[in-house]
Amino acid sequence: MEPTVAIEDLRIEYRSRDLGEASKVAVNGLNLVVGRGEVFGFLGPNGAGKTSTMNVLLGFVPPSSGTARIFGVDVREPIARQRIGYLPEQTYYYKFLTAEELLRLYAGIFHIPVAEREARVGAVLKLVELEHARNRQIKTYSKGMQQRVGLAQALINNPDLLILDEPTSGLDPLGRMKVREIIQRLKNEGKTVFFSSHELGEVETVCDRVAILHQGHLKAEGRVTDLVAQHAANLEQVFLKLVGYASQS
């Protein structure tokens, strides 16, 4: 079976705007395969190259060299993105709209037939547990509710791959638990979830496998249980060790 995501020798380089300064290499020689139906955690400190990699998968920036494929299709082909849902770290929605109105707007962008839109809107609101607030303006939502309406818009086109950038950032324990439950439901439906997070406890709970990136290089990849057993430490300790953090205590 074709993997959901296949990255081979990926290099992402940004040219400096200042004359004479060297280009910045954000990702260097990344190889990664994500299977269908996996919940895959993409980890690394700030500046590790996570967002740059996701931007390539989403078609926002081209790779400098190497390849990235989604369901066997090169990410540079527009058709590759038809089966993706995306939740950015920083979201902004028209807060004067209700959740229902926002999702109808996104359904139109994805050219979902009018006859199917209401059923689809209802289905994703039920999944993210916002049916009771569907007619409230988004500006009245808590941070956790706004994050869940973000997940709803990422799901409106019934994607096979979800790319989530820090989906639990800034949420309280209840909000994180609800997002975790949604991710588990998506996995149960056979969706592939690829997400970055600094919440390593959450990652350890929900992910099948993880990759740890540091300064553009892949430091480790594998099942969470295997990495934890190999290093005789929890995921946070493994992460700190692999990125070269030395405790001062």
PDB file of C-alpha atoms in Angstrom:
ATOM      1  CA  MET A   1       0.000   0.000   0.000  1.00  0.00           C
ATOM      2  CA  GLU A   2       1.292   3.457  -0.938  1.00  0.00           C
ATOM      3  CA  PRO A   3       2.304   5.429   2.187  1.00  0.00           C
ATOM      4  CA  THR A   4       0.447   8.623   2.993  1.00  0.00           C
ATOM      5  CA  VAL A   5       3.611  10.738   3.178  1.00  0.00           C
ATOM      6  CA  ALA A   6       6.959   9.846   1.610  1.00  0.00           C
ATOM      7  CA  ILE A   7       9.848  12.302   1.921  1.00  0.00           C
ATOM      8  CA  GLU A   8      13.190  11.516   0.298  1.00  0.00           C
ATOM      9  CA  ASP A   9      16.437  13.492   0.633  1.00  0.00           C
ATOM     10  CA  LEU A  10      14.478  16.681   1.257  1.00  0.00           C
ATOM     11  CA  ARG A  11      16.485  19.870   1.434  1.00  0.00           C
ATOM     12  CA  ILE A  12      14.894  23.256   2.096  1.00  0.00           C
ATOM     13  CA  GLU A  13      17.102  26.281   1.699  1.00  0.00           C
ATOM     14  CA  TYR A  14      16.205  29.948   1.999  1.00  0.00           C
ATOM     15  CA  ARG A  15      18.264  32.554   0.211  1.00  0.00           C
ATOM     16  CA  SER A  16      19.356  35.493   2.324  1.00  0.00           C
ATOM     17  CA  ARG A  17      17.980  38.886   1.380  1.00  0.00           C
ATOM     18  CA  ASP A  18      21.283  40.477   2.392  1.00  0.00           C
ATOM     19  CA  LEU A  19      23.991  40.557  -0.254  1.00  0.00           C
ATOM     20  CA  GLY A  20      26.946  38.383   0.622  1.00  0.00           C
ATOM     21  CA  GLU A  21      25.227  36.425   3.387  1.00  0.00           C
ATOM     22  CA  ALA A  22      24.991  32.660   3.092  1.00  0.00           C
ATOM     23  CA  SER A  23      21.675  30.946   2.486  1.00  0.00           C
ATOM     24  CA  LYS A  24      19.961  29.320   5.463  1.00  0.00           C
ATOM     25  CA  VAL A  25      19.422  25.578   5.304  1.00  0.00           C
ATOM     26  CA  ALA A  26      16.211  24.793   7.200  1.00  0.00           C
ATOM     27  CA  VAL A  27      16.052  21.063   6.399  1.00  0.00           C
ATOM     28  CA  ASN A  28      18.942  18.932   5.190  1.00  0.00           C
ATOM     29  CA  GLY A  29      18.554  15.432   3.738  1.00  0.00           C
ATOM     30  CA  LEU A  30      15.299  14.458   5.451  1.00  0.00           C
ATOM     31  CA  ASN A  31      13.916  10.970   4.783  1.00  0.00           C
ATOM     32  CA  LEU A  32      10.554  10.086   6.282  1.00  0.00           C
ATOM     33  CA  VAL A  33       7.673   7.713   5.595  1.00  0.00           C
ATOM     34  CA  VAL A  34       4.257   7.954   7.251  1.00  0.00           C
ATOM     35  CA  GLY A  35       1.879   5.051   6.761  1.00  0.00           C
ATOM     36  CA  ARG A  36      -1.863   5.253   6.243  1.00  0.00           C
ATOM     37  CA  GLY A  37      -3.897   5.442   9.413  1.00  0.00           C
ATOM     38  CA  GLU A  38      -0.958   6.487  11.577  1.00  0.00           C
ATOM     39  CA  VAL A  39      -0.895   9.266  14.148  1.00  0.00           C
ATOM     40  CA  PHE A  40       2.597  10.649  13.581  1.00  0.00           C
ATOM     41  CA  GLY A  41       4.277  13.206  15.834  1.00  0.00           C
ATOM     42  CA  PHE A  42       6.761  15.580  14.214  1.00  0.00           C
ATOM     43  CA  LEU A  43       8.911  16.981  16.998  1.00  0.00           C
ATOM     44  CA  GLY A  44      11.758  19.404  17.444  1.00  0.00           C
ATOM     45  CA  PRO A  45      12.730  22.657  19.153  1.00  0.00           C
ATOM     46  CA  ASN A  46      11.885  26.009  17.577  1.00  0.00           C
ATOM     47  CA  GLY A  47      13.848  26.457  14.360  1.00  0.00           C
ATOM     48  CA  ALA A  48      14.344  22.724  13.832  1.00  0.00           C
ATOM     49  CA  GLY A  49      12.686  22.759  10.388  1.00  0.00           C
ATOM     50  CA  LYS A  50       9.259  21.355  11.269  1.00  0.00           C
ATOM     51  CA  THR A  51       7.186  24.201   9.848  1.00  0.00           C
ATOM     52  CA  SER A  52       9.372  24.370   6.728  1.00  0.00           C
ATOM     53  CA  THR A  53       8.743  20.665   6.120  1.00  0.00           C
ATOM     54  CA  MET A  54       5.001  21.070   6.603  1.00  0.00           C
ATOM     55  CA  ASN A  55       5.022  24.062   4.253  1.00  0.00           C
ATOM     56  CA  VAL A  56       6.540  21.841   1.562  1.00  0.00           C
ATOM     57  CA  LEU A  57       3.884  19.169   2.140  1.00  0.00           C
ATOM     58  CA  LEU A  58       1.188  21.831   1.861  1.00  0.00           C
ATOM     59  CA  GLY A  59       2.659  23.306  -1.321  1.00  0.00           C
ATOM     60  CA  PHE A  60       3.427  26.677   0.293  1.00  0.00           C
ATOM     61  CA  VAL A  61       7.146  26.508  -0.526  1.00  0.00           C
ATOM     62  CA  PRO A  62       9.010  24.345  -3.063  1.00  0.00           C
ATOM     63  CA  PRO A  63      11.769  21.963  -1.977  1.00  0.00           C
ATOM     64  CA  SER A  64      15.292  23.046  -2.891  1.00  0.00           C
ATOM     65  CA  SER A  65      16.057  19.422  -3.720  1.00  0.00           C
ATOM     66  CA  GLY A  66      14.704  15.972  -2.984  1.00  0.00           C
ATOM     67  CA  THR A  67      11.086  14.887  -3.208  1.00  0.00           C
ATOM     68  CA  ALA A  68       7.942  14.813  -1.111  1.00  0.00           C
ATOM     69  CA  ARG A  69       4.875  12.806  -2.069  1.00  0.00           C
ATOM     70  CA  ILE A  70       1.388  12.523  -0.626  1.00  0.00           C
ATOM     71  CA  PHE A  71      -0.507   9.347  -1.588  1.00  0.00           C
ATOM     72  CA  GLY A  72       2.114   8.830  -4.285  1.00  0.00           C
ATOM     73  CA  VAL A  73       1.618  12.271  -5.871  1.00  0.00           C
ATOM     74  CA  ASP A  74       4.364  14.889  -5.898  1.00  0.00           C
ATOM     75  CA  VAL A  75       3.396  17.737  -3.556  1.00  0.00           C
ATOM     76  CA  ARG A  76       4.138  20.227  -6.329  1.00  0.00           C
ATOM     77  CA  GLU A  77       1.066  18.913  -8.162  1.00  0.00           C
ATOM     78  CA  PRO A  78      -2.117  20.741  -7.067  1.00  0.00           C
ATOM     79  CA  ILE A  79      -4.082  17.469  -7.030  1.00  0.00           C
ATOM     80  CA  ALA A  80      -1.881  16.264  -4.132  1.00  0.00           C
ATOM     81  CA  ARG A  81      -3.543  18.763  -1.796  1.00  0.00           C
ATOM     82  CA  GLN A  82      -7.150  17.761  -2.494  1.00  0.00           C
ATOM     83  CA  ARG A  83      -7.029  15.109   0.231  1.00  0.00           C
ATOM     84  CA  ILE A  84      -5.403  17.274   2.940  1.00  0.00           C
ATOM     85  CA  GLY A  85      -6.921  19.126   5.881  1.00  0.00           C
ATOM     86  CA  TYR A  86      -4.742  21.720   7.620  1.00  0.00           C
ATOM     87  CA  LEU A  87      -4.868  23.457  10.980  1.00  0.00           C
ATOM     88  CA  PRO A  88      -2.174  26.171  11.367  1.00  0.00           C
ATOM     89  CA  GLU A  89      -0.720  27.083  14.742  1.00  0.00           C
ATOM     90  CA  GLN A  90      -2.074  30.633  14.527  1.00  0.00           C
ATOM     91  CA  THR A  91      -5.667  30.647  13.349  1.00  0.00           C
ATOM     92  CA  TYR A  92      -7.835  33.586  12.432  1.00  0.00           C
ATOM     93  CA  TYR A  93     -11.468  33.275  11.513  1.00  0.00           C
ATOM     94  CA  TYR A  94     -14.188  35.829  10.859  1.00  0.00           C
ATOM     95  CA  LYS A  95     -15.314  35.984  14.464  1.00  0.00           C
ATOM     96  CA  PHE A  96     -18.624  37.642  13.635  1.00  0.00           C
ATOM     97  CA  LEU A  97     -19.617  34.420  11.860  1.00  0.00           C
ATOM     98  CA  THR A  98     -21.154  31.452  13.613  1.00  0.00           C
ATOM     99  CA  ALA A  99     -19.446  28.053  13.398  1.00  0.00           C
ATOM    100  CA  GLU A 100     -22.163  26.928  11.008  1.00  0.00           C
ATOM    101  CA  GLU A 101     -21.626  29.934   8.710  1.00  0.00           C
ATOM    102  CA  LEU A 102     -17.845  29.505   8.779  1.00  0.00           C
ATOM    103  CA  LEU A 103     -18.071  25.855   7.788  1.00  0.00           C
ATOM    104  CA  ARG A 104     -20.498  26.620   4.969  1.00  0.00           C
ATOM    105  CA  LEU A 105     -17.941  29.143   3.687  1.00  0.00           C
ATOM    106  CA  TYR A 106     -15.162  26.533   3.688  1.00  0.00           C
ATOM    107  CA  ALA A 107     -17.473  23.954   2.129  1.00  0.00           C
ATOM    108  CA  GLY A 108     -17.987  26.376  -0.756  1.00  0.00           C
ATOM    109  CA  ILE A 109     -14.238  26.892  -1.132  1.00  0.00           C
ATOM    110  CA  PHE A 110     -13.829  23.115  -1.481  1.00  0.00           C
ATOM    111  CA  HIS A 111     -16.701  22.993  -4.012  1.00  0.00           C
ATOM    112  CA  ILE A 112     -18.689  20.563  -1.902  1.00  0.00           C
ATOM    113  CA  PRO A 113     -22.068  20.206  -3.661  1.00  0.00           C
ATOM    114  CA  VAL A 114     -24.791  22.321  -2.072  1.00  0.00           C
ATOM    115  CA  ALA A 115     -26.939  19.241  -1.468  1.00  0.00           C
ATOM    116  CA  GLU A 116     -24.171  17.710   0.673  1.00  0.00           C
ATOM    117  CA  ARG A 117     -23.020  20.787   2.589  1.00  0.00           C
ATOM    118  CA  GLU A 118     -25.501  20.762   5.450  1.00  0.00           C
ATOM    119  CA  ALA A 119     -24.913  17.095   6.191  1.00  0.00           C
ATOM    120  CA  ARG A 120     -21.152  17.626   6.119  1.00  0.00           C
ATOM    121  CA  VAL A 121     -21.337  20.691   8.366  1.00  0.00           C
ATOM    122  CA  GLY A 122     -23.467  18.778  10.854  1.00  0.00           C
ATOM    123  CA  ALA A 123     -21.129  15.787  10.822  1.00  0.00           C
ATOM    124  CA  VAL A 124     -17.963  17.739  11.604  1.00  0.00           C
ATOM    125  CA  LEU A 125     -19.684  19.837  14.280  1.00  0.00           C
ATOM    126  CA  LYS A 126     -20.783  16.612  15.936  1.00  0.00           C
ATOM    127  CA  LEU A 127     -17.262  15.179  15.727  1.00  0.00           C
ATOM    128  CA  VAL A 128     -15.708  18.220  17.439  1.00  0.00           C
ATOM    129  CA  GLU A 129     -18.596  18.473  19.927  1.00  0.00           C
ATOM    130  CA  LEU A 130     -19.798  21.933  18.913  1.00  0.00           C
ATOM    131  CA  GLU A 131     -23.350  21.118  17.871  1.00  0.00           C
ATOM    132  CA  HIS A 132     -24.699  22.997  20.876  1.00  0.00           C
ATOM    133  CA  ALA A 133     -22.820  26.169  19.853  1.00  0.00           C
ATOM    134  CA  ARG A 134     -23.274  26.016  16.082  1.00  0.00           C
ATOM    135  CA  ASN A 135     -25.320  29.247  15.991  1.00  0.00           C
ATOM    136  CA  ARG A 136     -23.112  31.251  18.345  1.00  0.00           C
ATOM    137  CA  GLN A 137     -20.620  33.765  16.961  1.00  0.00           C
ATOM    138  CA  ILE A 138     -17.053  32.483  17.092  1.00  0.00           C
ATOM    139  CA  LYS A 139     -15.984  35.576  19.044  1.00  0.00           C
ATOM    140  CA  THR A 140     -17.941  34.170  22.016  1.00  0.00           C
ATOM    141  CA  TYR A 141     -16.005  30.891  21.965  1.00  0.00           C
ATOM    142  CA  SER A 142     -13.336  29.910  24.473  1.00  0.00           C
ATOM    143  CA  LYS A 143      -9.801  29.181  23.225  1.00  0.00           C
ATOM    144  CA  GLY A 144     -10.543  25.454  23.274  1.00  0.00           C
ATOM    145  CA  MET A 145     -13.768  25.888  21.311  1.00  0.00           C
ATOM    146  CA  GLN A 146     -11.990  28.050  18.726  1.00  0.00           C
ATOM    147  CA  GLN A 147      -9.356  25.333  18.327  1.00  0.00           C
ATOM    148  CA  ARG A 148     -12.094  22.763  17.791  1.00  0.00           C
ATOM    149  CA  VAL A 149     -13.830  24.901  15.162  1.00  0.00           C
ATOM    150  CA  GLY A 150     -10.397  25.070  13.513  1.00  0.00           C
ATOM    151  CA  LEU A 151     -10.327  21.285  13.459  1.00  0.00           C
ATOM    152  CA  ALA A 152     -13.835  21.315  12.008  1.00  0.00           C
ATOM    153  CA  GLN A 153     -12.766  23.499   9.074  1.00  0.00           C
ATOM    154  CA  ALA A 154      -9.755  21.215   8.509  1.00  0.00           C
ATOM    155  CA  LEU A 155     -12.165  18.281   8.269  1.00  0.00           C
ATOM    156  CA  ILE A 156     -14.898  19.839   6.134  1.00  0.00           C
ATOM    157  CA  ASN A 157     -13.540  18.314   2.899  1.00  0.00           C
ATOM    158  CA  ASN A 158     -13.334  14.832   4.518  1.00  0.00           C
ATOM    159  CA  PRO A 159      -9.551  14.645   4.014  1.00  0.00           C
ATOM    160  CA  ASP A 160      -7.506  11.479   4.283  1.00  0.00           C
ATOM    161  CA  LEU A 161      -4.519  13.352   5.755  1.00  0.00           C
ATOM    162  CA  LEU A 162      -4.684  15.914   8.562  1.00  0.00           C
ATOM    163  CA  ILE A 163      -1.680  18.211   9.060  1.00  0.00           C
ATOM    164  CA  LEU A 164      -1.913  19.937  12.427  1.00  0.00           C
ATOM    165  CA  ASP A 165       0.559  22.535  13.687  1.00  0.00           C
ATOM    166  CA  GLU A 166       0.529  22.684  17.511  1.00  0.00           C
ATOM    167  CA  PRO A 167      -3.140  21.630  17.819  1.00  0.00           C
ATOM    168  CA  THR A 168      -3.149  21.802  21.642  1.00  0.00           C
ATOM    169  CA  SER A 169      -1.132  25.006  22.043  1.00  0.00           C
ATOM    170  CA  GLY A 170      -2.509  27.229  24.788  1.00  0.00           C
ATOM    171  CA  LEU A 171      -5.309  24.852  25.770  1.00  0.00           C
ATOM    172  CA  ASP A 172      -6.189  23.895  29.314  1.00  0.00           C
ATOM    173  CA  PRO A 173      -6.171  20.187  30.330  1.00  0.00           C
ATOM    174  CA  LEU A 174      -9.832  19.739  29.351  1.00  0.00           C
ATOM    175  CA  GLY A 175      -9.233  21.334  25.937  1.00  0.00           C
ATOM    176  CA  ARG A 176      -6.196  19.127  25.325  1.00  0.00           C
ATOM    177  CA  MET A 177      -8.165  16.046  26.293  1.00  0.00           C
ATOM    178  CA  LYS A 178     -10.947  16.892  23.814  1.00  0.00           C
ATOM    179  CA  VAL A 179      -8.468  17.432  20.972  1.00  0.00           C
ATOM    180  CA  ARG A 180      -6.790  14.143  21.898  1.00  0.00           C
ATOM    181  CA  GLU A 181     -10.135  12.356  21.749  1.00  0.00           C
ATOM    182  CA  ILE A 182     -10.856  13.859  18.315  1.00  0.00           C
ATOM    183  CA  ILE A 183      -7.481  12.688  16.997  1.00  0.00           C
ATOM    184  CA  GLN A 184      -8.232   9.182  18.268  1.00  0.00           C
ATOM    185  CA  ARG A 185     -11.625   9.199  16.522  1.00  0.00           C
ATOM    186  CA  LEU A 186      -9.968  10.261  13.277  1.00  0.00           C
ATOM    187  CA  LYS A 187      -7.477   7.415  13.594  1.00  0.00           C
ATOM    188  CA  ASN A 188     -10.373   5.016  14.159  1.00  0.00           C
ATOM    189  CA  GLU A 189     -11.858   6.260  10.866  1.00  0.00           C
ATOM    190  CA  GLY A 190      -8.619   5.397   9.056  1.00  0.00           C
ATOM    191  CA  LYS A 191      -7.368   8.982   8.720  1.00  0.00           C
ATOM    192  CA  THR A 192      -3.663   9.785   8.878  1.00  0.00           C
ATOM    193  CA  VAL A 193      -2.747  12.546  11.331  1.00  0.00           C
ATOM    194  CA  PHE A 194       0.624  14.296  11.012  1.00  0.00           C
ATOM    195  CA  PHE A 195       1.192  16.906  13.665  1.00  0.00           C
ATOM    196  CA  SER A 196       3.865  18.959  15.361  1.00  0.00           C
ATOM    197  CA  SER A 197       3.702  19.679  19.054  1.00  0.00           C
ATOM    198  CA  HIS A 198       5.755  20.826  22.020  1.00  0.00           C
ATOM    199  CA  GLU A 199       3.336  19.032  24.365  1.00  0.00           C
ATOM    200  CA  LEU A 200       5.395  15.853  24.651  1.00  0.00           C
ATOM    201  CA  GLY A 201       3.069  14.268  27.179  1.00  0.00           C
ATOM    202  CA  GLU A 202       0.250  14.545  24.649  1.00  0.00           C
ATOM    203  CA  VAL A 203       2.468  13.138  21.908  1.00  0.00           C
ATOM    204  CA  GLU A 204       3.457  10.167  24.046  1.00  0.00           C
ATOM    205  CA  THR A 205      -0.224   9.446  24.684  1.00  0.00           C
ATOM    206  CA  VAL A 206      -1.662   9.668  21.161  1.00  0.00           C
ATOM    207  CA  CYS A 207       1.129   8.986  18.650  1.00  0.00           C
ATOM    208  CA  ASP A 208       1.974   5.669  17.020  1.00  0.00           C
ATOM    209  CA  ARG A 209       5.370   6.931  15.869  1.00  0.00           C
ATOM    210  CA  VAL A 210       7.406  10.112  16.109  1.00  0.00           C
ATOM    211  CA  ALA A 211      10.310  11.807  14.378  1.00  0.00           C
ATOM    212  CA  ILE A 212      12.639  14.195  16.208  1.00  0.00           C
ATOM    213  CA  LEU A 213      14.234  16.939  14.144  1.00  0.00           C
ATOM    214  CA  HIS A 214      17.069  19.228  15.250  1.00  0.00           C
ATOM    215  CA  GLN A 215      18.753  21.930  13.167  1.00  0.00           C
ATOM    216  CA  GLY A 216      17.279  20.462  10.006  1.00  0.00           C
ATOM    217  CA  HIS A 217      18.515  16.931  10.642  1.00  0.00           C
ATOM    218  CA  LEU A 218      16.532  13.848  11.625  1.00  0.00           C
ATOM    219  CA  LYS A 219      17.797  12.675  15.019  1.00  0.00           C
ATOM    220  CA  ALA A 220      15.440   9.775  15.662  1.00  0.00           C
ATOM    221  CA  GLU A 221      12.368   8.082  14.265  1.00  0.00           C
ATOM    222  CA  GLY A 222      10.286   5.209  15.539  1.00  0.00           C
ATOM    223  CA  ARG A 223       7.534   3.999  17.786  1.00  0.00           C
ATOM    224  CA  VAL A 224       7.237   5.939  21.013  1.00  0.00           C
ATOM    225  CA  THR A 225       7.449   2.753  23.084  1.00  0.00           C
ATOM    226  CA  ASP A 226      10.631   1.678  21.278  1.00  0.00           C
ATOM    227  CA  LEU A 227      12.370   5.044  21.749  1.00  0.00           C
ATOM    228  CA  VAL A 228      11.412   5.142  25.413  1.00  0.00           C
ATOM    229  CA  ALA A 229      12.700   1.585  25.958  1.00  0.00           C
ATOM    230  CA  GLN A 230      15.886   2.182  23.968  1.00  0.00           C
ATOM    231  CA  HIS A 231      16.868   5.229  26.024  1.00  0.00           C
ATOM    232  CA  ALA A 232      15.344   4.031  29.330  1.00  0.00           C
ATOM    233  CA  ALA A 233      13.618   7.402  29.710  1.00  0.00           C
ATOM    234  CA  ASN A 234      10.305   9.090  29.013  1.00  0.00           C
ATOM    235  CA  LEU A 235       9.744  10.886  25.721  1.00  0.00           C
ATOM    236  CA  GLU A 236      10.609  14.311  27.122  1.00  0.00           C
ATOM    237  CA  GLN A 237      13.962  13.039  28.414  1.00  0.00           C
ATOM    238  CA  VAL A 238      14.656  11.301  25.099  1.00  0.00           C
ATOM    239  CA  PHE A 239      13.850  14.524  23.246  1.00  0.00           C
ATOM    240  CA  LEU A 240      16.134  16.657  25.442  1.00  0.00           C
ATOM    241  CA  LYS A 241      18.972  14.183  25.071  1.00  0.00           C
ATOM    242  CA  LEU A 242      18.719  14.026  21.277  1.00  0.00           C
ATOM    243  CA  VAL A 243      18.651  17.816  20.828  1.00  0.00           C
ATOM    244  CA  GLY A 244      21.726  18.186  23.036  1.00  0.00           C
ATOM    245  CA  TYR A 245      20.169  19.818  26.081  1.00  0.00           C
ATOM    246  CA  ALA A 246      22.297  19.455  29.213  1.00  0.00           C
ATOM    247  CA  SER A 247      20.641  20.185  32.551  1.00  0.00           C
ATOM    248  CA  GLN A 248      22.436  22.804  34.649  1.00  0.00           C
ATOM    249  CA  SER A 249      21.238  21.271  37.937  1.00  0.00           C
TER     250      SER A 249
END
